[in-house]
Coordinates of C-alpha atoms in Angstrom, one line a residue:
M1 CA -6.9 5.7 -17.8
M2 CA -3.4 6.5 -18.9
S3 CA -2.3 6.9 -22.7
G4 CA 0.0 4.3 -23.3
L5 CA -0.8 1.9 -20.7
R6 CA -4.9 1.6 -22.0
S7 CA -4.5 -2.6 -21.4
I8 CA -4.4 -2.5 -17.7
G9 CA -7.3 -0.3 -17.7
G10 CA -9.7 -3.1 -16.5
N11 CA -6.6 -4.2 -14.1
L12 CA -7.0 -0.5 -12.4
A13 CA -10.2 -1.6 -11.5
A14 CA -10.0 -4.3 -10.3
L15 CA -6.9 -2.9 -8.2
A16 CA -9.1 0.0 -6.9
G17 CA -11.6 -3.1 -5.4
V18 CA -8.4 -4.3 -3.9
A19 CA -7.8 -0.9 -2.4
L20 CA -11.2 -0.1 -1.2
R21 CA -11.5 -3.4 0.6
S22 CA -8.3 -2.6 2.4
F23 CA -9.5 0.6 3.4
V24 CA -12.6 -0.6 5.0
A25 CA -10.9 -3.9 6.9
T26 CA -8.3 -1.3 7.8
F27 CA -10.7 1.5 9.2
L28 CA -12.7 -0.9 11.2
I29 CA -9.9 -2.8 12.7
L30 CA -8.7 0.8 13.7
L31 CA -12.1 1.7 14.7
G32 CA -12.4 -1.4 16.8
S33 CA -9.1 -0.1 18.8
G34 CA -10.2 3.2 19.3
V35 CA -13.7 2.0 21.1
L36 CA -11.3 -0.1 23.3
L37 CA -8.8 2.7 24.5
A38 CA -11.5 5.0 24.5
G39 CA -13.1 2.7 27.0
A40 CA -10.0 2.3 29.2
S41 CA -9.2 5.8 29.3
Y42 CA -12.8 6.5 30.7
F43 CA -12.4 3.6 33.0
F44 CA -9.4 5.2 34.4
L45 CA -11.5 8.9 34.8
R46 CA -14.9 7.2 36.1
D47 CA -15.0 9.2 39.1
H48 CA -14.9 12.5 36.9
P49 CA -17.6 11.9 34.2
L50 CA -17.0 14.7 32.6
Y51 CA -12.9 14.6 32.2
A52 CA -13.9 10.9 31.2
V53 CA -16.2 11.4 28.3
I54 CA -13.8 14.4 27.0
A55 CA -10.8 11.6 27.0
A56 CA -13.2 9.1 25.8
G57 CA -14.2 11.1 22.7
V58 CA -10.6 12.7 21.9
A59 CA -9.6 9.1 21.8
L60 CA -11.9 7.7 19.7
V61 CA -11.5 10.7 17.1
E62 CA -8.0 10.3 17.0
S63 CA -9.0 6.5 16.0
V64 CA -10.9 7.7 13.1
V65 CA -8.4 10.1 11.9
A66 CA -5.8 7.5 12.1
G67 CA -8.1 4.4 10.5
V68 CA -8.8 7.7 7.5
V69 CA -5.0 8.3 7.2
F70 CA -3.6 4.8 7.4
G71 CA -6.1 3.4 5.9
G72 CA -5.9 5.6 2.7
K73 CA -2.0 4.9 2.6
R74 CA -2.3 1.1 3.2
A75 CA -5.3 0.8 0.5
I76 CA -3.0 2.1 -2.3
V77 CA 0.0 0.2 -1.0
M78 CA -1.9 -3.1 -1.2
A79 CA -3.4 -2.2 -4.3
L80 CA 0.0 -1.6 -5.9
A81 CA 1.5 -4.7 -4.3
H82 CA -1.2 -7.0 -5.5
G83 CA -0.5 -5.5 -9.0
F84 CA 3.0 -6.2 -8.6
R85 CA 2.9 -9.7 -7.5
S86 CA 0.0 -10.8 -9.9
L87 CA -0.1 -8.5 -13.3
G88 CA 3.6 -7.8 -13.4
L89 CA 2.0 -4.4 -13.7
G90 CA 5.6 -2.8 -12.8
R91 CA 7.1 -4.5 -15.7
R92 CA 4.3 -3.3 -18.2
V93 CA 4.5 0.4 -16.8
V94 CA 8.4 0.4 -17.3
G95 CA 8.0 -0.6 -21.0
A96 CA 5.4 1.9 -21.8
V97 CA 7.2 4.7 -19.9
F98 CA 10.6 3.6 -21.9
D99 CA 8.9 3.1 -25.4
R100 CA 7.9 6.9 -24.9
L101 CA 11.2 7.5 -23.9
L102 CA 12.9 5.8 -26.6
G103 CA 10.7 7.1 -28.9
I104 CA 9.1 3.7 -30.2
A105 CA 5.8 4.0 -31.8
P106 CA 3.7 0.7 -32.0
D107 CA 2.8 1.0 -35.6
Q108 CA 6.3 1.1 -36.6
E109 CA 8.1 -1.9 -38.0
F110 CA 10.4 -3.7 -36.2
G111 CA 13.6 -2.6 -38.3
E112 CA 12.5 1.1 -38.1
R113 CA 11.5 1.0 -34.2
G114 CA 13.5 3.4 -32.1
G115 CA 13.8 7.6 -32.4
G116 CA 16.7 9.2 -32.4
I117 CA 17.8 8.4 -28.8
A118 CA 17.5 4.6 -29.6
R119 CA 19.3 4.6 -33.0
H120 CA 21.9 7.4 -32.5
L121 CA 23.3 7.7 -28.6
E122 CA 25.0 4.8 -27.3
R123 CA 24.9 6.5 -23.5
L124 CA 22.5 9.2 -23.0
P125 CA 24.0 12.3 -20.6
L126 CA 22.4 12.3 -17.2
A127 CA 20.8 15.3 -17.3
R128 CA 19.0 14.2 -20.7
A129 CA 18.1 10.8 -19.4
E130 CA 16.2 12.9 -16.5
Q131 CA 14.5 15.1 -18.3
G132 CA 13.6 12.7 -21.1
L133 CA 12.0 10.3 -18.1
A134 CA 9.9 13.2 -16.4
Q135 CA 8.3 13.9 -19.8
A136 CA 8.0 10.2 -20.5
I137 CA 5.9 9.5 -17.2
H138 CA 4.1 12.8 -17.9
Q139 CA 3.1 11.3 -21.6
V140 CA 1.5 8.5 -20.3
T141 CA -0.5 10.4 -17.2
D142 CA -4.1 10.5 -18.0
D143 CA -6.1 12.6 -15.3
G144 CA -9.6 11.6 -16.6
S145 CA -9.5 8.5 -14.1
G146 CA -11.8 8.3 -11.2
W147 CA -10.6 9.7 -8.0
L148 CA -9.3 6.2 -6.4
R149 CA -7.9 4.6 -9.5
S150 CA -6.5 8.2 -10.4
R151 CA -4.8 8.0 -7.0
I152 CA -3.3 4.5 -7.5
E153 CA -2.2 5.2 -10.9
R154 CA -0.2 8.2 -10.0
R155 CA 1.3 6.4 -7.0
L156 CA 2.1 3.5 -9.6
L157 CA 4.0 6.1 -12.0
D158 CA 5.6 7.8 -8.7
T159 CA 6.8 4.6 -7.7
V160 CA 8.1 3.5 -11.1
A161 CA 9.7 7.2 -11.6
K162 CA 11.7 6.8 -8.6
V163 CA 13.0 3.6 -8.8
T164 CA 14.2 4.0 -12.7
L165 CA 15.7 7.7 -11.6
A166 CA 17.6 6.1 -8.5
R167 CA 18.9 3.4 -11.2
F168 CA 19.5 6.5 -14.2
R169 CA 22.2 8.0 -11.3
Q170 CA 23.8 5.0 -10.8
E171 CA 24.4 4.0 -14.6
G172 CA 25.5 7.3 -14.6
A173 CA 28.0 7.7 -11.8
K174 CA 29.6 4.6 -12.9
H175 CA 29.4 4.9 -16.7
G176 CA 29.2 8.8 -17.3
G177 CA 26.4 8.2 -18.9
V178 CA 23.0 6.3 -19.4
D179 CA 22.3 3.1 -21.7
L180 CA 18.5 3.5 -22.0
V181 CA 18.0 -0.4 -23.2
A182 CA 20.3 -1.7 -21.1
V183 CA 18.4 -0.2 -17.8
R184 CA 14.9 -1.3 -19.5
A185 CA 16.0 -4.5 -19.5
D186 CA 17.3 -4.8 -15.9
L187 CA 14.4 -2.9 -14.7
E188 CA 11.9 -4.8 -16.6
S189 CA 13.5 -8.4 -15.2
R190 CA 13.2 -7.5 -11.6
V191 CA 11.2 -3.9 -11.1
D192 CA 8.1 -5.5 -9.6
D193 CA 9.7 -7.7 -6.7
L194 CA 11.7 -4.5 -6.3
L195 CA 9.0 -2.3 -5.9
V196 CA 7.0 -4.7 -3.8
A197 CA 10.2 -5.1 -1.0
K198 CA 9.9 -1.0 -1.2
L199 CA 6.1 -0.9 -0.7
R200 CA 6.0 -3.2 2.4
A201 CA 9.1 -1.4 3.9
G202 CA 7.1 1.5 4.1
L203 CA 3.9 -0.3 5.2
N204 CA 5.8 -2.4 7.7
L205 CA 6.9 1.2 9.2
W206 CA 4.0 2.8 8.8
T207 CA 2.4 -0.1 10.9
I208 CA 4.8 0.0 13.8
L209 CA 4.4 4.1 14.2
L210 CA 0.7 3.7 14.7
I211 CA 0.8 0.4 16.7
L212 CA 3.4 2.5 19.2
G213 CA 1.6 5.9 18.6
L214 CA -2.1 5.6 18.7
P215 CA -1.9 3.7 22.4
L216 CA 1.0 5.9 23.6
T217 CA -0.8 9.0 22.7
V218 CA -4.3 7.9 24.7
G219 CA -2.1 6.9 27.8
V220 CA -0.5 10.0 27.6
Q221 CA -3.6 12.2 27.4
T222 CA -5.3 10.3 29.9
Y223 CA -2.4 10.7 32.8
I224 CA -2.2 14.3 32.0
L225 CA -5.8 15.0 32.5
M226 CA -5.5 12.6 35.9
A227 CA -2.5 14.8 37.1
Y228 CA -5.0 17.6 36.0
I229 CA -7.5 16.5 38.2
K230 CA -5.4 15.7 41.1

């Protein structure tokens, strides 16, 4: 479990369950599609049994590979989207990262909270903010989780880091430096909705490519074999 985010350890376990269910469902759907595509390929090549079996076998293997690859991607995305929507996971990760970035320790008194960055700099130079973000992300990462939870955790942190870095650069370009406190408040108020939209856009693109690409690939392979036989 990532240090600094121990309170969401149980939530990560629940998200791993969401991911696993999503992977199994996606894999089975693509496997079923593969069986149909393999059957169609065999039908068109039925007068040449050897080529028909080869084409059907290749189509089935391609569908299994697509199921594993896309199922894995979709599993992580669906788990994170559930975490962002239902658990406010993005806001909580942003809080943990900025606590590290600002040098805030949980046991400090309210009036004492905040390290040198928080107390002495109104705006942090962009390069220093980027360096601090990388260090903060590293500090809240723990490599001791199980494989699936670790994948979700890394994707979660990578996604938050990219959004935060983009916000830093926007702030730096506009103001010549980064107001960490203001950026934190802004991100915590909208990061979950932003991350869900980002994840869904990427998943929709992958889905369209798969829906078009897999049947097209099998169709082209079948056509080439038919042309070769003739």
